Coordinates of C-alpha atoms in Angstrom, one line a residue:
Chain A
M1 CA 142.4 126.6 129.1
S2 CA 145.7 125.5 129.1
A3 CA 147.2 123.1 126.6
E4 CA 146.7 120.0 128.8
A5 CA 142.9 120.7 129.5
A6 CA 142.8 120.6 125.8
A7 CA 144.1 117.7 125.2
T8 CA 142.2 116.0 128.4
R9 CA 139.0 118.1 126.3
R10 CA 139.9 116.5 123.2
R11 CA 140.2 113.1 124.5
I12 CA 137.2 112.8 126.1
A13 CA 134.8 114.5 123.7
P14 CA 134.0 111.4 122.0
V15 CA 132.8 109.9 125.3
G16 CA 130.7 112.1 125.6
H17 CA 129.1 112.7 121.8
F18 CA 128.7 108.9 122.3
L19 CA 126.9 109.0 125.3
G20 CA 124.4 111.8 123.7
L21 CA 123.7 109.8 120.9
A22 CA 123.1 106.9 122.8
V23 CA 121.0 108.9 124.8
V24 CA 118.7 109.8 121.5
V25 CA 118.3 106.5 120.4
L26 CA 117.5 104.7 123.5
T27 CA 114.7 107.4 124.4
S28 CA 113.1 107.5 120.7
I29 CA 112.8 103.5 120.6
F30 CA 111.8 102.9 124.3
P31 CA 107.8 103.7 124.3
F32 CA 107.7 101.5 120.8
Y33 CA 110.3 98.7 123.0
W34 CA 107.9 98.8 125.7
M35 CA 104.8 98.2 123.8
V36 CA 106.1 95.8 121.7
T37 CA 107.8 93.6 125.0
T38 CA 103.7 94.3 126.3
S39 CA 102.1 93.1 123.2
L40 CA 104.7 89.2 124.0
K41 CA 103.6 89.4 127.9
T42 CA 100.8 87.3 129.5
R43 CA 97.9 89.1 131.3
A44 CA 99.6 89.3 134.7
D45 CA 102.9 90.1 133.3
A46 CA 101.9 92.8 131.6
V47 CA 99.9 94.6 134.4
A48 CA 102.6 93.4 137.1
R49 CA 102.7 96.3 139.7
D50 CA 106.6 95.7 139.7
P51 CA 106.8 96.0 135.8
V52 CA 109.2 92.6 134.2
W53 CA 111.5 93.0 132.4
F54 CA 112.9 89.5 131.3
F55 CA 109.9 87.2 130.9
S56 CA 109.4 84.0 127.9
P57 CA 107.2 86.0 125.3
T58 CA 103.7 84.5 124.1
L59 CA 101.7 85.3 121.2
A60 CA 98.4 85.0 123.0
N61 CA 97.8 88.4 122.2
Y62 CA 98.1 89.0 119.1
R63 CA 95.7 85.8 118.2
E64 CA 93.0 87.0 120.6
A65 CA 93.3 90.8 119.4
L66 CA 92.9 88.9 114.9
F67 CA 90.7 86.3 115.8
D68 CA 88.6 87.3 119.0
S69 CA 88.5 91.3 119.0
G70 CA 88.3 91.7 115.0
V71 CA 91.5 93.6 114.5
A72 CA 92.1 91.3 111.7
H73 CA 89.3 92.6 109.6
A74 CA 89.8 96.4 111.0
L75 CA 93.5 95.9 109.7
L76 CA 92.2 95.4 106.3
N77 CA 89.7 98.0 106.2
S78 CA 92.5 100.1 107.1
T79 CA 95.0 98.6 103.9
I80 CA 91.8 98.9 101.8
V81 CA 90.8 102.8 103.2
A82 CA 94.4 103.8 102.4
S83 CA 95.5 102.0 99.4
C84 CA 92.9 103.9 98.1
T85 CA 92.9 107.0 98.8
T86 CA 96.6 107.1 97.9
L87 CA 95.9 105.9 94.7
L88 CA 93.3 108.1 94.2
A89 CA 95.4 111.4 95.7
V90 CA 98.2 110.4 92.9
V91 CA 95.7 109.5 90.0
L92 CA 94.8 113.0 90.7
G93 CA 97.9 115.1 92.4
T94 CA 100.3 114.0 90.0
P95 CA 99.2 115.7 86.3
A96 CA 98.7 118.9 88.8
A97 CA 101.8 118.8 90.3
Y98 CA 103.3 118.6 86.8
A99 CA 101.4 121.4 85.2
L100 CA 102.8 123.8 88.8
A101 CA 105.9 122.3 88.0
R102 CA 105.5 123.3 84.1
Y103 CA 103.3 126.1 83.7
E104 CA 102.7 129.8 83.7
F105 CA 99.4 130.6 84.6
R106 CA 97.2 133.3 86.3
G107 CA 96.4 132.5 90.1
K108 CA 99.2 129.4 90.9
R109 CA 100.4 131.5 94.1
E110 CA 97.1 131.2 95.2
L111 CA 96.4 127.5 94.1
W112 CA 99.7 126.3 95.7
F113 CA 98.2 128.5 98.9
W114 CA 95.2 126.4 99.2
Y115 CA 97.2 123.0 99.0
I116 CA 98.8 124.3 102.0
T117 CA 96.0 125.4 104.0
N118 CA 94.4 122.0 103.7
R119 CA 97.6 120.8 105.8
M120 CA 97.4 123.5 108.3
V121 CA 93.9 122.8 109.2
S122 CA 92.2 120.7 111.5
P123 CA 90.3 118.1 110.8
I124 CA 87.8 119.1 113.4
V125 CA 87.0 121.3 111.0
L126 CA 86.0 119.3 108.3
A127 CA 84.5 116.3 110.4
V128 CA 81.8 118.3 112.4
P129 CA 80.1 119.2 108.9
V130 CA 81.0 116.0 106.7
F131 CA 79.6 113.7 109.9
L132 CA 76.1 115.4 108.4
I133 CA 76.8 115.1 104.7
A134 CA 77.9 111.5 104.8
N135 CA 74.6 111.0 106.9
S136 CA 72.4 112.0 105.1
L137 CA 74.4 110.5 102.3
D138 CA 74.0 107.4 103.9
L139 CA 77.5 107.2 103.9
I140 CA 78.2 106.1 107.6
D141 CA 80.6 103.3 108.2
T142 CA 81.4 102.8 104.3
H143 CA 85.0 102.9 103.1
L144 CA 84.4 105.4 100.4
V145 CA 83.8 108.0 102.3
L146 CA 86.8 107.8 104.7
I147 CA 88.7 107.9 100.7
L148 CA 87.2 110.9 99.6
I149 CA 87.9 112.6 103.1
Y150 CA 91.4 111.7 103.6
L151 CA 92.0 113.3 100.1
T152 CA 91.7 116.3 102.1
F153 CA 95.7 115.5 103.0
T154 CA 97.2 113.2 100.5
L155 CA 96.3 115.2 97.6
P156 CA 98.4 118.1 99.0
I157 CA 101.0 115.5 99.9
V158 CA 101.8 114.2 96.5
V159 CA 101.4 117.4 94.6
W160 CA 103.8 119.7 96.9
I161 CA 106.4 116.6 96.8
C162 CA 106.0 115.8 93.1
T163 CA 105.9 119.3 92.1
D164 CA 109.1 119.6 93.7
Q165 CA 110.2 116.2 92.1
F166 CA 108.7 117.4 87.9
R167 CA 111.2 120.3 88.1
G168 CA 114.0 118.0 88.6
V169 CA 113.6 116.5 84.7
P170 CA 115.1 118.6 82.5
V171 CA 112.5 121.0 80.4
A172 CA 114.8 119.9 77.7
L173 CA 113.3 116.4 77.0
D174 CA 109.7 118.4 77.5
E175 CA 110.8 120.4 74.0
A176 CA 112.1 117.7 72.6
A177 CA 109.2 115.7 72.4
R178 CA 107.2 118.5 71.6
L179 CA 109.0 118.8 68.2
E180 CA 108.5 115.7 67.3
G181 CA 104.8 115.9 67.5
A182 CA 104.3 114.6 70.9
R183 CA 100.6 115.8 72.7
A184 CA 101.0 117.3 76.4
W185 CA 99.8 114.6 77.8
T186 CA 101.9 111.9 76.0
I187 CA 104.6 114.4 77.1
F188 CA 103.3 114.2 80.7
W189 CA 102.6 110.3 80.7
R190 CA 105.4 109.1 78.6
I191 CA 108.7 111.2 79.3
N192 CA 107.7 112.9 82.7
L193 CA 106.0 110.8 84.9
P194 CA 108.7 107.6 84.8
L195 CA 111.6 110.2 85.8
A196 CA 110.1 111.6 88.6
M197 CA 108.9 108.3 90.0
P198 CA 111.2 108.2 92.8
G199 CA 109.0 111.1 94.2
V200 CA 106.2 109.6 93.5
V201 CA 106.8 107.2 94.8
V202 CA 107.6 108.5 98.1
S203 CA 104.9 110.9 98.0
A204 CA 102.2 107.6 98.1
I205 CA 104.1 106.1 100.5
L206 CA 103.4 109.5 103.0
S207 CA 99.9 109.0 101.8
F208 CA 99.4 105.7 102.5
I209 CA 101.3 106.4 106.6
F210 CA 99.0 109.8 107.4
A211 CA 95.9 107.8 106.2
W212 CA 96.7 104.5 108.2
N213 CA 97.3 106.9 111.1
D214 CA 93.9 108.9 111.5
L215 CA 91.7 108.2 114.0
L216 CA 89.8 111.2 114.5
Y217 CA 87.8 110.7 111.1
A218 CA 87.4 106.7 111.4
L219 CA 86.1 107.9 114.7
V220 CA 83.2 110.5 113.5
L221 CA 82.0 108.3 110.4
T222 CA 82.8 104.8 110.8
R223 CA 81.4 102.1 112.9
T224 CA 81.6 98.9 112.6
Q225 CA 82.0 97.4 109.1
A226 CA 84.6 100.0 107.9
R227 CA 86.6 100.4 111.4
T228 CA 90.1 100.7 111.3
A229 CA 93.1 99.9 113.1
P230 CA 93.7 102.4 115.0
L231 CA 89.3 102.5 116.1
A232 CA 89.9 98.9 117.2
A233 CA 92.9 99.9 119.2
T234 CA 91.1 102.1 121.2
S235 CA 87.9 100.4 121.3
F236 CA 89.1 98.3 124.0
M237 CA 89.8 101.3 126.2
S238 CA 86.2 100.6 128.3
G239 CA 85.8 99.0 131.2
Y240 CA 88.5 99.1 134.3
E241 CA 90.5 96.0 133.3
L242 CA 92.1 97.0 129.9
P243 CA 93.6 93.9 128.0
W244 CA 97.1 95.9 128.6
G245 CA 98.4 92.7 126.2
V246 CA 96.0 92.9 123.5
I247 CA 95.7 96.5 123.1
M248 CA 99.7 96.8 122.7
A249 CA 99.9 93.3 119.9
T250 CA 97.2 96.1 118.2
G251 CA 99.7 98.6 118.4
T252 CA 102.2 96.9 117.2
M253 CA 100.4 95.3 114.4
I254 CA 99.4 99.3 113.5
V255 CA 103.0 100.9 113.8
L256 CA 105.2 98.0 112.9
P257 CA 104.2 98.3 109.4
M258 CA 104.5 102.4 109.2
V259 CA 107.8 102.1 110.6
I260 CA 109.4 100.3 108.3
F261 CA 107.2 102.5 105.3
A262 CA 109.0 105.8 107.5
M263 CA 112.0 103.8 107.7
L264 CA 112.3 103.3 103.6
V265 CA 111.7 107.4 102.3
S266 CA 113.5 108.1 106.0
G267 CA 115.2 110.6 104.0
R268 CA 112.5 112.7 102.2
L269 CA 110.7 112.4 105.7
V270 CA 110.9 116.5 106.3
Q271 CA 110.1 117.2 102.8
G272 CA 107.1 115.4 103.5
L273 CA 106.0 117.1 106.9
T274 CA 107.1 120.6 106.3
M275 CA 105.2 120.2 102.7
G276 CA 108.7 120.7 101.1
A277 CA 109.7 123.6 102.7
V278 CA 113.0 122.0 104.4
K279 CA 114.8 119.1 102.0
Chain B
M1 CA 108.3 128.8 77.4
S2 CA 105.5 132.0 77.1
S3 CA 104.6 131.6 74.2
R4 CA 103.1 128.1 74.9
S5 CA 99.3 126.9 75.1
N6 CA 98.2 127.0 78.8
T7 CA 95.1 124.6 78.0
P8 CA 96.8 121.8 78.9
A9 CA 97.7 123.1 82.9
F10 CA 93.7 123.5 82.8
W11 CA 93.0 119.5 82.0
F12 CA 96.3 118.2 84.2
I13 CA 95.0 120.3 87.4
A14 CA 91.0 120.6 87.1
P15 CA 90.5 117.2 88.1
S16 CA 92.6 117.9 92.0
V17 CA 90.8 121.4 92.5
I18 CA 87.5 119.7 92.2
A19 CA 87.7 117.2 94.2
L20 CA 89.4 119.6 96.3
L21 CA 86.9 121.8 96.4
A22 CA 84.6 119.4 96.7
I23 CA 85.5 117.5 99.9
G24 CA 87.7 120.1 101.3
L25 CA 86.0 123.0 100.9
A26 CA 82.3 121.9 100.0
P27 CA 81.9 120.7 103.3
I28 CA 83.4 124.0 105.3
L29 CA 80.8 126.1 103.7
F30 CA 78.2 123.7 105.3
A31 CA 79.7 124.2 108.4
V32 CA 79.3 128.0 108.2
F33 CA 75.8 127.3 107.1
N34 CA 74.8 124.9 110.1
S35 CA 76.9 127.4 112.3
L36 CA 74.2 130.5 111.6
H37 CA 71.2 127.9 112.3
E38 CA 70.3 126.3 115.6
Y39 CA 70.9 122.1 115.1
N40 CA 70.6 119.7 118.3
L41 CA 70.8 116.7 117.5
A42 CA 70.0 115.4 120.8
R43 CA 66.7 118.1 120.5
P44 CA 65.0 117.1 116.8
A45 CA 61.8 118.8 117.2
A46 CA 63.6 122.0 118.1
G47 CA 64.1 121.8 113.9
K48 CA 67.0 124.0 112.1
P49 CA 65.7 128.0 112.7
F50 CA 68.5 130.3 111.7
V51 CA 69.3 131.8 114.8
G52 CA 71.7 134.3 112.7
L53 CA 75.3 135.2 114.4
E54 CA 74.2 133.4 118.2
N55 CA 76.2 130.8 118.1
Y56 CA 79.4 133.1 117.6
L57 CA 78.6 135.4 120.5
T58 CA 78.1 132.2 122.9
V59 CA 81.4 130.8 121.3
L60 CA 83.1 134.3 122.5
T61 CA 81.0 133.5 125.2
D62 CA 81.8 130.5 126.2
G63 CA 84.0 130.8 129.4
T64 CA 85.1 126.7 128.5
F65 CA 86.0 127.4 125.1
W66 CA 88.8 130.2 125.6
S67 CA 89.8 128.1 128.4
S68 CA 90.1 124.9 126.2
L69 CA 91.8 127.6 123.8
G70 CA 93.9 128.6 126.6
R71 CA 95.1 125.2 128.0
T72 CA 96.0 124.6 124.1
V73 CA 98.5 127.9 124.1
T74 CA 99.6 126.3 128.0
F75 CA 100.5 123.2 125.8
L76 CA 102.3 124.7 122.7
V77 CA 104.4 127.5 125.2
T78 CA 105.6 124.1 127.1
A79 CA 106.1 121.6 124.9
V80 CA 107.4 123.2 122.1
P81 CA 110.1 125.0 123.6
I82 CA 111.4 121.7 125.0
Q83 CA 111.0 120.4 121.7
I84 CA 113.6 122.6 120.0
A85 CA 116.1 122.2 122.3
I86 CA 116.2 119.1 122.7
G87 CA 115.9 119.0 119.1
L88 CA 118.7 121.4 119.0
W89 CA 121.2 119.1 121.1
A90 CA 120.5 115.9 119.4
A91 CA 120.7 117.9 115.6
L92 CA 124.2 119.1 117.3
L93 CA 124.9 115.7 118.5
L94 CA 124.2 114.5 114.6
H95 CA 126.1 117.2 113.0
R96 CA 128.9 116.5 114.8
P97 CA 131.6 114.6 112.5
G98 CA 133.0 110.5 114.0
L99 CA 131.5 107.7 115.0
S100 CA 129.8 107.9 111.9
F101 CA 127.6 104.3 112.4
M102 CA 126.2 105.8 115.4
R103 CA 124.7 108.5 114.1
S104 CA 123.7 106.9 111.3
V105 CA 121.9 104.5 114.0
A106 CA 120.8 107.6 115.7
R107 CA 119.1 109.1 112.8
V108 CA 117.3 105.9 111.8
S109 CA 115.9 105.3 115.5
L110 CA 114.5 109.4 114.9
V111 CA 112.1 107.8 112.6
I112 CA 110.2 105.4 115.1
P113 CA 108.3 108.4 117.0
L114 CA 107.1 109.9 113.9
A115 CA 105.7 107.1 112.6
T116 CA 103.7 105.6 115.5
T117 CA 100.1 106.3 115.3
Y118 CA 98.8 109.4 117.1
A119 CA 96.1 107.1 118.9
V120 CA 99.0 104.6 119.3
V121 CA 101.1 106.5 121.0
G122 CA 98.3 107.9 123.2
L123 CA 97.7 104.1 124.4
I124 CA 101.7 103.5 125.1
G125 CA 101.2 106.9 126.8
R126 CA 98.1 105.8 129.2
L127 CA 100.5 102.3 129.9
I128 CA 103.5 103.8 130.6
F129 CA 102.2 106.5 133.1
N130 CA 99.8 104.2 134.8
R131 CA 99.4 104.7 138.6
E132 CA 99.6 100.6 139.5
F133 CA 101.8 99.3 136.9
G134 CA 103.3 101.9 134.6
V135 CA 106.9 102.3 133.9
A136 CA 107.2 105.2 134.0
N137 CA 107.1 105.3 138.0
D138 CA 109.5 102.2 138.4
M139 CA 111.7 104.2 136.5
L140 CA 111.6 107.4 138.8
G141 CA 111.7 104.6 141.7
W142 CA 115.0 104.2 140.6
V143 CA 115.9 107.9 141.3
G144 CA 113.7 107.9 144.9
I145 CA 111.2 110.1 143.2
P146 CA 107.9 108.3 144.6
V147 CA 105.3 106.7 143.1
T148 CA 102.9 109.5 141.2
D149 CA 99.2 109.3 140.2
W150 CA 99.5 110.9 136.7
L151 CA 96.9 110.3 134.8
G152 CA 95.0 110.7 137.9
D153 CA 95.6 114.7 138.5
P154 CA 95.4 117.7 136.7
T155 CA 98.6 119.1 136.2
M156 CA 100.1 115.9 136.3
A157 CA 98.3 114.6 133.4
F158 CA 98.7 117.6 131.2
V159 CA 102.8 117.1 132.0
A160 CA 102.7 113.3 130.7
L161 CA 100.8 114.3 127.9
I162 CA 103.2 116.3 127.5
I163 CA 106.3 114.3 127.5
M164 CA 104.1 111.4 125.1
D165 CA 104.1 115.0 122.5
V166 CA 107.5 115.5 123.1
W167 CA 108.8 112.3 122.3
Q168 CA 107.3 112.2 119.4
W169 CA 107.8 115.0 117.9
T170 CA 111.6 116.1 118.7
P171 CA 112.4 114.0 116.7
F172 CA 110.9 116.2 113.5
C173 CA 112.8 119.0 114.9
T174 CA 115.7 117.4 115.0
L175 CA 115.1 116.8 111.6
I176 CA 114.7 119.9 110.5
L177 CA 117.5 121.6 112.2
L178 CA 119.5 118.9 111.1
A179 CA 119.3 119.9 107.4
G180 CA 119.4 123.3 108.2
L181 CA 123.0 122.1 109.7
S182 CA 123.6 120.9 106.6
M183 CA 123.5 124.2 104.7
V184 CA 126.3 125.7 106.5
P185 CA 129.5 125.8 104.0
K186 CA 131.9 122.9 105.5
E187 CA 134.8 125.5 104.7
T188 CA 133.4 128.5 106.9
E189 CA 132.6 125.7 109.5
E190 CA 136.3 125.0 109.8
A191 CA 137.4 128.6 109.9
A192 CA 135.2 129.0 112.9
R193 CA 136.2 125.5 114.4
L194 CA 140.0 127.2 114.2
E195 CA 139.1 130.4 115.4
T196 CA 136.9 129.5 118.2
P197 CA 136.2 126.4 120.4
S198 CA 133.4 127.0 122.0
A199 CA 130.4 125.5 120.1
L200 CA 128.2 128.1 121.9
R201 CA 129.6 130.5 119.8
I202 CA 129.7 128.6 116.2
L203 CA 125.8 128.1 117.0
R204 CA 125.6 131.7 117.3
H205 CA 127.4 133.0 114.5
V206 CA 128.1 130.5 112.2
Q207 CA 124.9 127.8 112.1
M208 CA 122.1 130.1 114.0
P209 CA 121.2 132.1 110.7
F210 CA 121.4 129.4 108.5
L211 CA 118.5 127.2 111.3
L212 CA 116.1 130.2 111.5
P213 CA 114.4 129.5 108.7
G214 CA 113.9 125.8 109.8
L215 CA 112.5 127.5 113.4
T216 CA 109.8 128.9 111.8
A217 CA 108.8 126.4 109.4
I218 CA 108.7 124.6 113.3
L219 CA 107.1 127.3 115.3
I220 CA 103.9 127.6 112.5
L221 CA 103.7 123.8 112.2
R222 CA 103.8 122.7 115.3
T223 CA 101.0 125.5 116.2
A224 CA 99.3 124.1 113.9
D225 CA 99.4 120.7 114.7
V226 CA 98.8 121.6 118.7
L227 CA 95.5 122.9 117.1
K228 CA 94.4 119.3 115.3
E229 CA 95.8 117.4 118.7
F230 CA 93.2 115.2 118.9
D231 CA 93.9 111.2 118.7
K232 CA 96.4 110.8 121.2
I233 CA 94.4 112.9 123.9
F234 CA 91.5 110.9 122.8
T235 CA 93.4 107.6 123.9
M236 CA 95.3 108.5 126.7
T237 CA 92.7 111.0 129.0
R238 CA 90.0 111.8 126.8
G239 CA 90.6 115.5 127.9
G240 CA 90.4 114.6 131.8
P241 CA 90.6 114.3 134.7
G242 CA 88.0 117.0 134.4
A243 CA 88.4 118.9 132.0
A244 CA 92.5 119.1 132.5
T245 CA 93.8 117.8 129.1
E246 CA 90.7 119.1 126.9
L247 CA 92.5 121.3 124.1
I248 CA 90.9 122.8 121.4
S249 CA 90.3 119.9 119.0
V250 CA 88.7 117.3 122.1
Y251 CA 86.5 120.6 123.0
I252 CA 85.2 120.9 119.6
Q253 CA 84.9 117.2 119.4
R254 CA 82.7 116.9 122.9
V255 CA 80.3 119.2 121.7
G256 CA 79.3 118.5 118.0
F257 CA 79.2 114.4 119.0
R258 CA 79.1 114.1 122.1
V259 CA 76.7 116.8 123.3
F260 CA 75.2 116.6 120.1
D261 CA 75.3 120.4 119.4
L262 CA 76.6 120.6 115.9
G263 CA 75.1 124.3 115.2
L264 CA 77.7 125.8 118.1
A265 CA 80.5 123.2 117.2
S266 CA 79.6 124.2 113.6
A267 CA 80.3 128.1 115.2
Q268 CA 83.7 127.0 117.1
A269 CA 85.1 125.0 114.1
V270 CA 84.8 127.9 111.9
V271 CA 86.4 130.1 114.3
L272 CA 90.0 127.3 114.6
L273 CA 89.3 127.2 110.7
V274 CA 90.2 131.8 110.6
F275 CA 93.5 130.5 113.2
C276 CA 94.1 127.6 110.9
I277 CA 94.5 130.2 107.6
V278 CA 95.9 132.9 109.5
L279 CA 99.2 130.0 110.2
S280 CA 99.5 128.7 106.9
R281 CA 99.7 132.4 105.6
L282 CA 101.8 133.0 108.1
Y283 CA 103.3 130.2 106.3
I284 CA 103.8 131.0 103.0
R285 CA 104.9 134.0 104.1
Y286 CA 107.8 134.1 105.9
V287 CA 108.5 129.7 105.0
Y288 CA 108.2 129.8 101.0
K289 CA 109.6 133.1 101.4
E290 CA 111.8 132.2 98.6
A291 CA 110.4 128.9 97.1
E292 CA 110.5 129.4 93.0
L293 CA 106.5 129.7 92.5

């Protein structure tokens, strides 16, 4: 390569870099953008033969989805279920994470392995037996059954993210408190938990997102009363003329809060998705 | 540390273990029990007789089960290499110095596909790939590609599903590989840049060792996720046309909840569970290799 060619290459490199990044941004955003804009179109514009790029937005689809199609109720259900399962996961998971970070005991590796396995197991494996159990306990179409079954993935998330966080809290603090005569629970509750709060919050947000995003369990275990938002979005899918504006309005209301939550924890999203193996 | 009592550890851990035993393990044992019985909700009069391994025999000789598993493998070996290739390309762009504002915009935008509810990804796919008014046909029309009936054609429906999967999961690969790239010591990378202008050679000789753990994680986790793939397919194609996009989880759901053969569905679920356990063993072994535990 001649010096000139190298110089040209150096000059155009930033242009290529910029264009590449622009492609990344546009493709990441496009389907989301298309959902949001479709939700703001009139019925005719949403299914126009030549897709409409410019139009005057309307909120009619949101009104119809929320008040005529029961999506408001479904969103409320989703909020209740995701909040409760997250709270329960944090209450059960943080002490376990603390113990995994601080104590040595037999079977620790196996226990850890078991938490990981819960992440790998396909939900359909559990959906079949859980449906039968819930059916015989009369728990079908209740918030409770979803709150409990979502623990199978929210609890492991809390455990693996918080274990990591507790490892970062200096052991010297524990030792000092112990010399003062503090009991194990006090050391955990008063010293470690407040210091590990950033991790607890991240794991809580991720738990909430995963619980909110589920469709399979909701499809199998709920009918009308406890129907969650993704199930409500799916319920429009019958007949030939689909109300695409309303479907996409529902989709937007489901996805937008999750995108905001995920952005809040974007720095630790990968940690959550890989169970702490990649940071 | 070792002189300390471990009793508190037991009390810290017990509640979560009991919860997971009750909701994660007990149902699986129940599924194993059901898989040994004939159990069809559509035929309540037949009762629930013990049939031993008959359901498993049915699974092993069931052509539909194997073809849905085959489709799952096809999906995996098509989608994942594309995700890794594009993911690596994007990770290198995000790692390259300069244009820091644009890079942070790109990084933030990657969160959108990852956070989008799977069921909604399927709905968006169904809208975008609609034969009559889908924007995919519109955009392909700009470059002269004729109108395609994406979701009506078995092959194209499979392709459309892969495209949506690539959209959703490529950012996952990008972020993992980007984490790997940032592990390369700055001095090593700069020295290599002075040595050679070839980005490919730097990638192969300098960056690759740091990318390998991430690549292993991607391969195992994506395999587990494709075995789980249900929501998106259910909303986008319902496994159709015919059974063209019926991956393993969708097939089991159909047997269990649309045919109501819960004995057979349980046996299928147990077989699937074995795959999942093998995968998590691999994950522990190769990805958690150096964890402190």
